[in-house]
PDB file of C-alpha atoms (C1' of nucleotides) in Angstrom:
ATOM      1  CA  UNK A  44     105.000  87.234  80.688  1.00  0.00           C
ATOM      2  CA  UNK A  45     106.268  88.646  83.731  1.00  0.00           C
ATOM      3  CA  UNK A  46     109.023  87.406  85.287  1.00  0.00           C
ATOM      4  CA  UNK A  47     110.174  87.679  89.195  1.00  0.00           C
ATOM      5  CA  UNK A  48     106.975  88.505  90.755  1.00  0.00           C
ATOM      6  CA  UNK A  49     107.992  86.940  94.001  1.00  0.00           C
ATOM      7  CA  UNK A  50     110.663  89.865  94.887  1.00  0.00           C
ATOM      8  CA  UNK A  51     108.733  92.123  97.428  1.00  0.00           C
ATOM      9  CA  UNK A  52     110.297  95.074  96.717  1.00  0.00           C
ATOM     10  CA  UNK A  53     110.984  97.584  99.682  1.00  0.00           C
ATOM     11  CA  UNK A  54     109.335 100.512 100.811  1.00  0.00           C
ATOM     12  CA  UNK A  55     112.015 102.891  98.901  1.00  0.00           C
ATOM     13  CA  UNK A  56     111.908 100.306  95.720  1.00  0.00           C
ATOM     14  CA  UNK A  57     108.173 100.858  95.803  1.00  0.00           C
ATOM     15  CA  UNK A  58     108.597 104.364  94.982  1.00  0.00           C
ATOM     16  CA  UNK A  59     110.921 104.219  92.650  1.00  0.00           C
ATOM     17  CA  UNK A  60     108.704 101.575  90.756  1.00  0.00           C
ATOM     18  CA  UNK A  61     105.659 104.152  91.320  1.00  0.00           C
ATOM     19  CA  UNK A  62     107.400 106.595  89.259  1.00  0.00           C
ATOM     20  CA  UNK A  63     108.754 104.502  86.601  1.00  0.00           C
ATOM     21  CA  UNK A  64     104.891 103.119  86.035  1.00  0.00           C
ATOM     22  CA  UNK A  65     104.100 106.764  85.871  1.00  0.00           C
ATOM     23  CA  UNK A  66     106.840 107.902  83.449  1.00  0.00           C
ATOM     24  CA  UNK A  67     107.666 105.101  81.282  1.00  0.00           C
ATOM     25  CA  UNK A  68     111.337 105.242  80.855  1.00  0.00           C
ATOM     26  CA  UNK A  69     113.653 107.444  83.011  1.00  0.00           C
ATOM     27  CA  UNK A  70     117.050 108.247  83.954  1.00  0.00           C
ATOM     28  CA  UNK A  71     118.332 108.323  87.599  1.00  0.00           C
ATOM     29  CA  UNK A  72     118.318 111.917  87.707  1.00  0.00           C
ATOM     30  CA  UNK A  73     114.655 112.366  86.689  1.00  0.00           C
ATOM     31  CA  UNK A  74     113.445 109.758  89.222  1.00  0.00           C
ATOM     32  CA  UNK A  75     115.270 111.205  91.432  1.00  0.00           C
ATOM     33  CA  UNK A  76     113.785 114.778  90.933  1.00  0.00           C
ATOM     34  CA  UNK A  77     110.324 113.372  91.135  1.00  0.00           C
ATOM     35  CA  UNK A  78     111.678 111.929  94.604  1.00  0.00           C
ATOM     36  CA  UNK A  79     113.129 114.864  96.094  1.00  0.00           C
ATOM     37  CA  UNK A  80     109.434 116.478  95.382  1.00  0.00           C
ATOM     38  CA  UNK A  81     108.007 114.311  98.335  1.00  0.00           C
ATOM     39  CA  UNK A  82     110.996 114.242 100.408  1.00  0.00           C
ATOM     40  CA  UNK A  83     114.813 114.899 100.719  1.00  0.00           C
ATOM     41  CA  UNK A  84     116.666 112.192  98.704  1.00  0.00           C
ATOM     42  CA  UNK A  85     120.328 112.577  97.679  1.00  0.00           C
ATOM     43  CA  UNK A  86     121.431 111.448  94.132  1.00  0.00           C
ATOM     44  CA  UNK A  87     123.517 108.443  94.691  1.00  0.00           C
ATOM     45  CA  UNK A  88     121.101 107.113  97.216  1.00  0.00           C
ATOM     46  CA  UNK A  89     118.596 107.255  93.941  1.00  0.00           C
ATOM     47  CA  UNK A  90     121.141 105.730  91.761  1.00  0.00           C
ATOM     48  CA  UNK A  91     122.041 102.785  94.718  1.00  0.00           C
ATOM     49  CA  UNK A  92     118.818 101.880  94.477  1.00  0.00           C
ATOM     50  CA  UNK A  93     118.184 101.720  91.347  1.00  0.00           C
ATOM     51  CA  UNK A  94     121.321  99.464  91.097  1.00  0.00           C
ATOM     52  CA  UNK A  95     120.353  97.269  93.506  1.00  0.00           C
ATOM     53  CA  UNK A  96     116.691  96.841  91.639  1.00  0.00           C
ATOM     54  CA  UNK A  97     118.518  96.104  88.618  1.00  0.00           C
ATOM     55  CA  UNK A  98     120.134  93.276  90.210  1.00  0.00           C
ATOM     56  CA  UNK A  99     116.648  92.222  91.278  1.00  0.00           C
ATOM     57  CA  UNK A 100     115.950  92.365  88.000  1.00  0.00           C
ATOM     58  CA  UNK A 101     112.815  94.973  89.274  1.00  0.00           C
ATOM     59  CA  UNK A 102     114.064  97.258  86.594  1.00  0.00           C
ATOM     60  CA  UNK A 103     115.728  97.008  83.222  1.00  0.00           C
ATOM     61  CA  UNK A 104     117.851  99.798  81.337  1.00  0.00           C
ATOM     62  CA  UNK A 105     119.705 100.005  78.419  1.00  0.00           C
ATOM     63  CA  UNK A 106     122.883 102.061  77.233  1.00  0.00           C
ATOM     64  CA  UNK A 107     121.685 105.689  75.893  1.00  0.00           C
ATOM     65  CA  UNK A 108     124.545 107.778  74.745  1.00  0.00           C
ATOM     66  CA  UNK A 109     126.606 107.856  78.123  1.00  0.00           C
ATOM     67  CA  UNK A 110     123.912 107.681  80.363  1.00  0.00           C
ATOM     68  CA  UNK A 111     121.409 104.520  81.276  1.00  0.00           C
ATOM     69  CA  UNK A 112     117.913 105.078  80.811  1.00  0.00           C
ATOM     70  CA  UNK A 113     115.901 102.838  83.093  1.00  0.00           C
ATOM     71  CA  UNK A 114     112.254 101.114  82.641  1.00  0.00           C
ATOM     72  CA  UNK A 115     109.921  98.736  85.415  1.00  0.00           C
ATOM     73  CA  UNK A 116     110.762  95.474  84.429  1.00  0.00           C
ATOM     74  CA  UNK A 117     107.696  93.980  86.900  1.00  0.00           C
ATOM     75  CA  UNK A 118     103.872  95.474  85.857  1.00  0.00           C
ATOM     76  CA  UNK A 119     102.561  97.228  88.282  1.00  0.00           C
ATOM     77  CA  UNK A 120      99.348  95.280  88.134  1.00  0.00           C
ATOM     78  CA  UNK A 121     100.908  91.681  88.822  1.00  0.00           C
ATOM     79  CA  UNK A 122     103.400  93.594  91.639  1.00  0.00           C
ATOM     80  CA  UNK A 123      99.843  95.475  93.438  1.00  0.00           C
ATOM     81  CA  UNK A 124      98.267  92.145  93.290  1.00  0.00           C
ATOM     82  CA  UNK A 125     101.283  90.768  95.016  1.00  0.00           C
ATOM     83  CA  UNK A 126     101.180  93.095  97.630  1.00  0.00           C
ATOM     84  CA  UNK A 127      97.308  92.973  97.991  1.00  0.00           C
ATOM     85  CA  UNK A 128      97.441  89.324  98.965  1.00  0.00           C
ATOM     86  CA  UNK A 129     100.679  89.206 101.349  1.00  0.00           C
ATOM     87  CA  UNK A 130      98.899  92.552 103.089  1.00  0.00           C
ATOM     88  CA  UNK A 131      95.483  91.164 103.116  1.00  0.00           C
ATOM     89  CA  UNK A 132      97.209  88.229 104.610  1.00  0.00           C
ATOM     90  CA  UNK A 133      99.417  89.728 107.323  1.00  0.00           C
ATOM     91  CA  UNK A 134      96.777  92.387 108.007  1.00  0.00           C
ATOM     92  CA  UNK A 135      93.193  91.408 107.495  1.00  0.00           C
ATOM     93  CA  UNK A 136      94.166  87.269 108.312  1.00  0.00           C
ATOM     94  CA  UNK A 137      93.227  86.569 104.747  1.00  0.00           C
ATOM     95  CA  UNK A 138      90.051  87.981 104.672  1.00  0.00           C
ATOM     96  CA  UNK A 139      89.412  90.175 100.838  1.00  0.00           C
ATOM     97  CA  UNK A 140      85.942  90.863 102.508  1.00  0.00           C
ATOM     98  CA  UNK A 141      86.724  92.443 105.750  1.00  0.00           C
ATOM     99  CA  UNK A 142      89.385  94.626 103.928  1.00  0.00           C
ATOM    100  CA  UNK A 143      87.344  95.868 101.161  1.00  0.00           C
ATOM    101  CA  UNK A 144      84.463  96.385 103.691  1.00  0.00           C
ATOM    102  CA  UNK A 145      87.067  98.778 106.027  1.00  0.00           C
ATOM    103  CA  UNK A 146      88.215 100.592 102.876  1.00  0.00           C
ATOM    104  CA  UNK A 147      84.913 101.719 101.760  1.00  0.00           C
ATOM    105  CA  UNK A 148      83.640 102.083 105.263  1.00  0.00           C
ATOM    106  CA  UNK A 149      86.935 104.650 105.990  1.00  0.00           C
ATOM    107  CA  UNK A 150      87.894 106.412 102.871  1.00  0.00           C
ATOM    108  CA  UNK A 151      86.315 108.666 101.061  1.00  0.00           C
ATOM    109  CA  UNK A 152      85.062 106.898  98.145  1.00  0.00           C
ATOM    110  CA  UNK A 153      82.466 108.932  95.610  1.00  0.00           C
ATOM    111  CA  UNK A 154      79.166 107.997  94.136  1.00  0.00           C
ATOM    112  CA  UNK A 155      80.445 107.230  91.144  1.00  0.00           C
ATOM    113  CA  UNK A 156      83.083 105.147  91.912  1.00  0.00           C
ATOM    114  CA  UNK A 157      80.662 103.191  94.761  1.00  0.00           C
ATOM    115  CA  UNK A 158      78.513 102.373  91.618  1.00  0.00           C
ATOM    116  CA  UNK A 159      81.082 101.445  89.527  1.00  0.00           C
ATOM    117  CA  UNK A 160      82.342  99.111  92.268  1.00  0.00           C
ATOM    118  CA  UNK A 161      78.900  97.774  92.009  1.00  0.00           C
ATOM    119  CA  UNK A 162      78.757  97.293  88.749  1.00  0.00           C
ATOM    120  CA  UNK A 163      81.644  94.928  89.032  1.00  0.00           C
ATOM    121  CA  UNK A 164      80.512  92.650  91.426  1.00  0.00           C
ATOM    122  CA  UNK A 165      77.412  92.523  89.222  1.00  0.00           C
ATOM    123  CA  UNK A 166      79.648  91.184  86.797  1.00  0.00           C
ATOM    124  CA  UNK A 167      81.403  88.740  88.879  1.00  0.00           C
ATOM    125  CA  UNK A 168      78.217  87.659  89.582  1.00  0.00           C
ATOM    126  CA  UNK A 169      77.215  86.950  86.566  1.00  0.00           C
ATOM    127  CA  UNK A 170      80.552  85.422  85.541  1.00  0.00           C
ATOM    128  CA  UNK A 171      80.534  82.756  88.088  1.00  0.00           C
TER     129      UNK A 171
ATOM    130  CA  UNK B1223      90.300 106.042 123.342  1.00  0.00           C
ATOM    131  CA  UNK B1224      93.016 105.032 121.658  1.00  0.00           C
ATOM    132  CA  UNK B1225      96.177 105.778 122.147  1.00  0.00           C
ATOM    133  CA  UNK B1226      99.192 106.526 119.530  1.00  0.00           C
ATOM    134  CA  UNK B1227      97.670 104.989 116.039  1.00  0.00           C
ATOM    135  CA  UNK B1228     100.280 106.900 114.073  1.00  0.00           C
ATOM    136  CA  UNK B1229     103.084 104.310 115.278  1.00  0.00           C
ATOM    137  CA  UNK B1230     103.594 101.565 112.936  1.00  0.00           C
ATOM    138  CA  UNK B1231     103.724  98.279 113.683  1.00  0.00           C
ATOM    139  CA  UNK B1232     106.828  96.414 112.139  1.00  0.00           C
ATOM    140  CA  UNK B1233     105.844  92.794 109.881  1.00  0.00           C
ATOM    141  CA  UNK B1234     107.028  90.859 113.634  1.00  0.00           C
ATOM    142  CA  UNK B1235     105.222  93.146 115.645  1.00  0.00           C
ATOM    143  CA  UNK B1236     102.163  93.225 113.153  1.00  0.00           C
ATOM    144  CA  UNK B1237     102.151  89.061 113.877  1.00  0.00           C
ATOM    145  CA  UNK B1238     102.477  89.379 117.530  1.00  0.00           C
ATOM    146  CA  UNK B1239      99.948  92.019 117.329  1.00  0.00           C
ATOM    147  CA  UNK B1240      97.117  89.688 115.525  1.00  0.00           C
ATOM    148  CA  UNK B1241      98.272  86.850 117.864  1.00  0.00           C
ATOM    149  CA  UNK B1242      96.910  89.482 120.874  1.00  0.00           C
ATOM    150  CA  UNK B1243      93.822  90.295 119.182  1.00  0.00           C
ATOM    151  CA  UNK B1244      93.357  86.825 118.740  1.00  0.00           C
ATOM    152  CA  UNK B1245      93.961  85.719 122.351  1.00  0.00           C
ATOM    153  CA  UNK B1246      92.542  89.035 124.207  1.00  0.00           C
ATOM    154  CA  UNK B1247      95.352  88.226 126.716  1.00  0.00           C
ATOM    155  CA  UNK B1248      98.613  85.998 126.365  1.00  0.00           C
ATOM    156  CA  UNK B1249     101.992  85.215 127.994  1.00  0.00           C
ATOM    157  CA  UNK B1250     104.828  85.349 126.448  1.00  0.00           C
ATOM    158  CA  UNK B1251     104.990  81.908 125.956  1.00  0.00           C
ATOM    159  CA  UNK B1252     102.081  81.482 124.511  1.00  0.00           C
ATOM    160  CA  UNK B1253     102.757  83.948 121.681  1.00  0.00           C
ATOM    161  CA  UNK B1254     105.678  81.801 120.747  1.00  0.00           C
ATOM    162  CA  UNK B1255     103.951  79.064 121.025  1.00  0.00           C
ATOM    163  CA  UNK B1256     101.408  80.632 118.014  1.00  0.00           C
ATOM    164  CA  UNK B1257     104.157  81.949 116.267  1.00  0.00           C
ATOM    165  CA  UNK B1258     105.866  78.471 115.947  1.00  0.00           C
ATOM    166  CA  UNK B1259     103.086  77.140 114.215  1.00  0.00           C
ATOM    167  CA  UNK B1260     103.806  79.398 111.257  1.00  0.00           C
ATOM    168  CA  UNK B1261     107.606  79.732 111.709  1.00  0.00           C
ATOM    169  CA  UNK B1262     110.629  78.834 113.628  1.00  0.00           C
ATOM    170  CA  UNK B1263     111.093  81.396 116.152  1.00  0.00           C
ATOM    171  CA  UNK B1264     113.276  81.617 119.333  1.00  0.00           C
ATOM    172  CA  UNK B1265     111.731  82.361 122.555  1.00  0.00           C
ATOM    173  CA  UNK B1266     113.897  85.038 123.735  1.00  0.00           C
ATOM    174  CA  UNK B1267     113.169  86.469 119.999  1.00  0.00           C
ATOM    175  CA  UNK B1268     109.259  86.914 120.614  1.00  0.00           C
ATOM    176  CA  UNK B1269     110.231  87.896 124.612  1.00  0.00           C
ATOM    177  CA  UNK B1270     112.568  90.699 123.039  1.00  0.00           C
ATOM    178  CA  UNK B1271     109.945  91.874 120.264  1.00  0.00           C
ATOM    179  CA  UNK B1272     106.836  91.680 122.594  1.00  0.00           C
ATOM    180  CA  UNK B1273     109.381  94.355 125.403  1.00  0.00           C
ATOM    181  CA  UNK B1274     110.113  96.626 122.709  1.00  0.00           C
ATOM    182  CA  UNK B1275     106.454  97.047 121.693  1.00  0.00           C
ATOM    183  CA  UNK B1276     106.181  97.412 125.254  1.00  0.00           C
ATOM    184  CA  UNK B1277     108.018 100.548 125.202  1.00  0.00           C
ATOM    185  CA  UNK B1278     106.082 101.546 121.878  1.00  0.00           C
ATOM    186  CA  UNK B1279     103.281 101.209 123.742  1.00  0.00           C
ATOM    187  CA  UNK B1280     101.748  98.483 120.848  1.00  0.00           C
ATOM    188  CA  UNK B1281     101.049  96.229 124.145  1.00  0.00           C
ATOM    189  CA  UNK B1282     100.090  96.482 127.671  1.00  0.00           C
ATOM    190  CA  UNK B1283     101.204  94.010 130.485  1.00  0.00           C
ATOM    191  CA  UNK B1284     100.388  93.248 134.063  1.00  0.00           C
ATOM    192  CA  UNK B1285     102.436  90.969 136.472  1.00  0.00           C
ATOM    193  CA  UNK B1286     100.345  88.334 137.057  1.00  0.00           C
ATOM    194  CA  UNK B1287     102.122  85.657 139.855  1.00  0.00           C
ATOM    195  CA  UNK B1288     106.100  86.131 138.254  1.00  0.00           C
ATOM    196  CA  UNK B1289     105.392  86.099 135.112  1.00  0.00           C
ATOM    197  CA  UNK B1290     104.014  88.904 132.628  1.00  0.00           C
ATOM    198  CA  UNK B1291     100.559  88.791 130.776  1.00  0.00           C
ATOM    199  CA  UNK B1292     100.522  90.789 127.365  1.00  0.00           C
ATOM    200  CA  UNK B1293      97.448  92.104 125.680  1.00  0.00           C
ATOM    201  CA  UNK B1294      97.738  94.790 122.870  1.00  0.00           C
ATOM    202  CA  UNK B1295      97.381  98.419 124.002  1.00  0.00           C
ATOM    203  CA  UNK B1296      96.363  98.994 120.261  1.00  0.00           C
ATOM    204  CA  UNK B1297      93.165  98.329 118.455  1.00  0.00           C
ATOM    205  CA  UNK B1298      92.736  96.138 115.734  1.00  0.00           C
ATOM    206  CA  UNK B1299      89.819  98.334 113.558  1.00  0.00           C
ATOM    207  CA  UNK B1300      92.333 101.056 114.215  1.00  0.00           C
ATOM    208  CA  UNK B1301      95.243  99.896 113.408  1.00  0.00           C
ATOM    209  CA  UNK B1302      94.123  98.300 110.488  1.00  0.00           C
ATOM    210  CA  UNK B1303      92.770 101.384 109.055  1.00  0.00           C
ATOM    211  CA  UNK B1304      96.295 103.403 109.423  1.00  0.00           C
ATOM    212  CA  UNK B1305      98.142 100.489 107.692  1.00  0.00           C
ATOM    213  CA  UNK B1306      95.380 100.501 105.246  1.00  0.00           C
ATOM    214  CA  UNK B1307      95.358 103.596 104.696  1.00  0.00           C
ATOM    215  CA  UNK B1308      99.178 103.894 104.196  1.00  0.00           C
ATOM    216  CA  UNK B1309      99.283 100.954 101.865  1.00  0.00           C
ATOM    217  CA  UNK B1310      96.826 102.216  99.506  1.00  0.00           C
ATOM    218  CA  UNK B1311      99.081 105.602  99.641  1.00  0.00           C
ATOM    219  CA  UNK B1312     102.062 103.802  99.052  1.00  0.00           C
ATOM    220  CA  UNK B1313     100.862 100.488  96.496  1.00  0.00           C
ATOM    221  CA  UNK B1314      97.548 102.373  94.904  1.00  0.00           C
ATOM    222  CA  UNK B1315      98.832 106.050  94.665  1.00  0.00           C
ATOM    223  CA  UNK B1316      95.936 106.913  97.100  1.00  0.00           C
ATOM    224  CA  UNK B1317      92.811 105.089  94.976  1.00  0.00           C
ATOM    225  CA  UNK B1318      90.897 102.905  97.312  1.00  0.00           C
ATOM    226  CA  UNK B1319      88.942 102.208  94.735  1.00  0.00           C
ATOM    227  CA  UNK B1320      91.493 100.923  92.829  1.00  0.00           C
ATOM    228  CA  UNK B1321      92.317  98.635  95.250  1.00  0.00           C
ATOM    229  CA  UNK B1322      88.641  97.350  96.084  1.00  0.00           C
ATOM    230  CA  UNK B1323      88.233  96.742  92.401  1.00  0.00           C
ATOM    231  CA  UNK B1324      91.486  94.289  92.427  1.00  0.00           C
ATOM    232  CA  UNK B1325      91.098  92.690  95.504  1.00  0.00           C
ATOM    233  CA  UNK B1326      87.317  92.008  93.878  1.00  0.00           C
ATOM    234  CA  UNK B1327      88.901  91.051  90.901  1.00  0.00           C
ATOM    235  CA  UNK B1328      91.559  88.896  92.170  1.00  0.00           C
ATOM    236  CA  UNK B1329      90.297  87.234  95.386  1.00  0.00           C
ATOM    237  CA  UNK B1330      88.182  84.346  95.821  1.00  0.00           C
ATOM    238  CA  UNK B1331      84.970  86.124  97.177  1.00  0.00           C
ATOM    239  CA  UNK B1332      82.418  83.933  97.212  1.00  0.00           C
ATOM    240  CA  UNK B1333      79.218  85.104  96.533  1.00  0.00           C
ATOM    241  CA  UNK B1334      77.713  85.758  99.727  1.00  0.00           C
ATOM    242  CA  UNK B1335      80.556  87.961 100.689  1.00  0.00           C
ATOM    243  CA  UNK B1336      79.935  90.107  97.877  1.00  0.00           C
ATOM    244  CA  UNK B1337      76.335  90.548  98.060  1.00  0.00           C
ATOM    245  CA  UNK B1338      77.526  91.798 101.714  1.00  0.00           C
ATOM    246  CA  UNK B1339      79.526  94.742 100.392  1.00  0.00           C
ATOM    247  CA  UNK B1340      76.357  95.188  97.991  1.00  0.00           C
ATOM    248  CA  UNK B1341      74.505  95.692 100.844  1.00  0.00           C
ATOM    249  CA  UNK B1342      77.804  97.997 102.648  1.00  0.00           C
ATOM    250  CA  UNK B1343      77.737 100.236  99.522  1.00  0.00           C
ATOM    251  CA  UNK B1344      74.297 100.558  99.509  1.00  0.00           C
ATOM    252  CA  UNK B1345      73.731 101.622 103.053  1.00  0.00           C
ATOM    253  CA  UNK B1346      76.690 104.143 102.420  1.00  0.00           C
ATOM    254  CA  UNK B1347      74.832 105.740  99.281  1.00  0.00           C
ATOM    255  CA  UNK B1348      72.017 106.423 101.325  1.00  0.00           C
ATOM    256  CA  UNK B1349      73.920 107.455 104.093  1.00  0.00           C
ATOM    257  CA  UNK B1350      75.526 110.282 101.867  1.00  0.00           C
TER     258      UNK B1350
ATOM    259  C1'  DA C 399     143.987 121.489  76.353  1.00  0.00           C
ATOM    260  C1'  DT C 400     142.036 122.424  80.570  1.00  0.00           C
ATOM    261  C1'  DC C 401     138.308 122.863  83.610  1.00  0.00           C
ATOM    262  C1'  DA C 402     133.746 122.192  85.135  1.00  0.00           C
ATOM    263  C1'  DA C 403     129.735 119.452  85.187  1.00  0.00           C
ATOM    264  C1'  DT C 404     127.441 115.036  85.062  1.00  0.00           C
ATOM    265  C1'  DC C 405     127.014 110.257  85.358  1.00  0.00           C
ATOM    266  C1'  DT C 406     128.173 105.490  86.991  1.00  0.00           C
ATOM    267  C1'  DA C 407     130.366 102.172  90.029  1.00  0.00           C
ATOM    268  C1'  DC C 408     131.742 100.815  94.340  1.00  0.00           C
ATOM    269  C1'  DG C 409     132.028 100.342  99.033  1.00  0.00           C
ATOM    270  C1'  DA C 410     131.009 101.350 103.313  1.00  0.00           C
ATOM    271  C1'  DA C 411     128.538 103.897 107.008  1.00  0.00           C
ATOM    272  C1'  DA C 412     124.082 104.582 109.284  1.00  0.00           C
ATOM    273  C1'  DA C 413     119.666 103.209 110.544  1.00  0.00           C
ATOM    274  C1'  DT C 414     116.304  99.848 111.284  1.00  0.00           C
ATOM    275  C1'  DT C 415     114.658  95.334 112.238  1.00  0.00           C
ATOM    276  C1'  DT C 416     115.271  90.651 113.757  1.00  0.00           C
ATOM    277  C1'  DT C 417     117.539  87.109 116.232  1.00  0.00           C
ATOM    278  C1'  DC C 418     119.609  85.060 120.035  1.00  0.00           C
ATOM    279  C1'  DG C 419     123.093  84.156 123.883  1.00  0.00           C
ATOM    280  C1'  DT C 420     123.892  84.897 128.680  1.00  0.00           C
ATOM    281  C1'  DA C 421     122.933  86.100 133.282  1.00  0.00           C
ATOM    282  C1'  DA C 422     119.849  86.886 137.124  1.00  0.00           C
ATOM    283  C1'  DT C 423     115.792  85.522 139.534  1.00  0.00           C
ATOM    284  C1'  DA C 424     112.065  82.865 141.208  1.00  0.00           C
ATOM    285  C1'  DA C 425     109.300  78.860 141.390  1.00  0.00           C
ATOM    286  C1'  DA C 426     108.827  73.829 141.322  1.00  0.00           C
ATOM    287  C1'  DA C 427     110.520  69.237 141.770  1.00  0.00           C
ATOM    288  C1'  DT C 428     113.446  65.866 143.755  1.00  0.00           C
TER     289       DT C 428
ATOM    290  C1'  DA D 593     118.701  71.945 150.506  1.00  0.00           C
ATOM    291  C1'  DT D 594     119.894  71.194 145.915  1.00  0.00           C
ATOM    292  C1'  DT D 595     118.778  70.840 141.341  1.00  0.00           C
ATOM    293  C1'  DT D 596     115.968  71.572 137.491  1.00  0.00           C
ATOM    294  C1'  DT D 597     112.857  74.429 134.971  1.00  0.00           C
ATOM    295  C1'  DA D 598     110.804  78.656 133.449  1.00  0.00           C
ATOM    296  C1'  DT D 599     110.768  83.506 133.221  1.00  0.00           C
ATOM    297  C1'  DT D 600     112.589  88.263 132.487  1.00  0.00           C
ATOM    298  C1'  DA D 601     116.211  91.660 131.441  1.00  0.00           C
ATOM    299  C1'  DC D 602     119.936  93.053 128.894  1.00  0.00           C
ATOM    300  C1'  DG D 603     123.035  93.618 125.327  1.00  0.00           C
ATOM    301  C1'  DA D 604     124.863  92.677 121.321  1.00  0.00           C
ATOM    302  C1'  DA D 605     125.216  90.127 116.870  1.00  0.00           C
ATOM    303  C1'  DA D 606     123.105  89.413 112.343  1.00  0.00           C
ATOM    304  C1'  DA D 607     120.376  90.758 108.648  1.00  0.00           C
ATOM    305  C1'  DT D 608     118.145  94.056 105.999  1.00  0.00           C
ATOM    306  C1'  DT D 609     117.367  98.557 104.242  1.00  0.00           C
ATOM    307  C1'  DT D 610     118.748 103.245 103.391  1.00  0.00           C
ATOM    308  C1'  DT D 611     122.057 106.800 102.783  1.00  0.00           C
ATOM    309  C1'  DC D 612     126.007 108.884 101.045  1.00  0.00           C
ATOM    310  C1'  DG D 613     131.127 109.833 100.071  1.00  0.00           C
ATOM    311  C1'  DT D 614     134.652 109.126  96.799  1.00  0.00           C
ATOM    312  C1'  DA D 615     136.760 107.838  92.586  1.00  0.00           C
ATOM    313  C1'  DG D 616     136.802 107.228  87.656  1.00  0.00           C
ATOM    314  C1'  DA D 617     135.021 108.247  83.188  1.00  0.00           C
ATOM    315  C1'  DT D 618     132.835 111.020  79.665  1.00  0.00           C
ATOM    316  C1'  DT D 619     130.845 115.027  77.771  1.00  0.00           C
ATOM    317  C1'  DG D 620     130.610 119.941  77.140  1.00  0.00           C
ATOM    318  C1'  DA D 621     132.324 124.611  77.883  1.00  0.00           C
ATOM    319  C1'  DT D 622     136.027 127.930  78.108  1.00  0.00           C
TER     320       DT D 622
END
DNA sequence: ATCAATCTACGAAAATTTTCGTAATAAAAT
DNA sequence: ATTTTATTACGAAAATTTTCGTAGATTGAT
């Protein structure tokens, strides 16, 4: 079960939890190097705020060797779904619909993924 | 035309922003007087907030008698589509189909609403 | 053994966002 | 006319988020 999935976690923590998702475990140093791809990030600032997510219990990381080797301790599913809601919320007044209708209507979405899209309302549909 | 879409709204200003849209045209008062319904919020707060988005440019304002009269100098479709389209940068690593698919799967969407985006995803495919 | 390199902890500075107190001004009420 | 009320402007405090410098500790290299 998950635990805190209140904590919004900042714009900065989001990233950091982005990565993690993506690579599993990690040290400071490689999460920072995936950072400093996307923009100019010194170390410590990496490592203060992956502190400071550890006291938010938004990561976990246990002793390896000398060195702590960190992990997400929130899903990323549960923590997206979070932050679907309190953004449809504050941006789209609650509204799934209106959202989901301005995504597809701006982005470029394929084909395929438009029918695949379909193919789960379908079974919503059915479901309910 | 729009103006500058590329600025950001903060959370407050997002608020004051939908309270605009909402109202076409408000005082300063009256914002406050919306806002308190969700939250306790100082006048001089929302008078502060709404000047500063003044200077953004996120709202316009004539002098009507001695007082001020706000409306937003920003769009709501528009606007809505840059935070959009940041958040599913930031929370979806770019996959608004991702996103549709949870906010589907997560939301209560009642069944009209969906057949709706049937129809939107339809009308795209044969658009394309 | 000494030096260099690397990592963590800590604290505080910097930047951003939010809140509010105070003063000045103008209108309205008494 | 004086007082009360409502409005704006201004500045700064408070809170939050982000950044980074420095110190201490440990490993590895010379």
């Amino acid at each position: 079960m998950e635990k805190q999935i209140n904590i919004k976690p900042t714009e900065s923590e989001l990233e950091i939890l982005q990565i993690l998702w993506a690579l599993g475990k990690a040290t400071v140093r490689q999460v920072n190097e995936e950072l400093s791809k996307t923009k100019e990030v010194g170390y410590t600032t990496t490592l203060k705020l992956m502190q400071i997510m550890f006291e938010k219990q938004l990561v976990s990381r246990t002793d390896e060797g000398r060195y702590h080797v960190y992990e997400a301790a929130v899903g990323e599913e549960p923590t997206q779904h979070m932050l679907l809601d309190k953004f449809i919320g504050t941006t789209f007044r609650g509204s799934a619909t209106r959202m989901v209708m301005q995504a597809l209507g701006n982005q470029q979405v394929s084909k395929e993924e438009l029918d695949e899209i379909k193919k789960l309302i379908d079974s919503i549909e059915k479901g309910q």
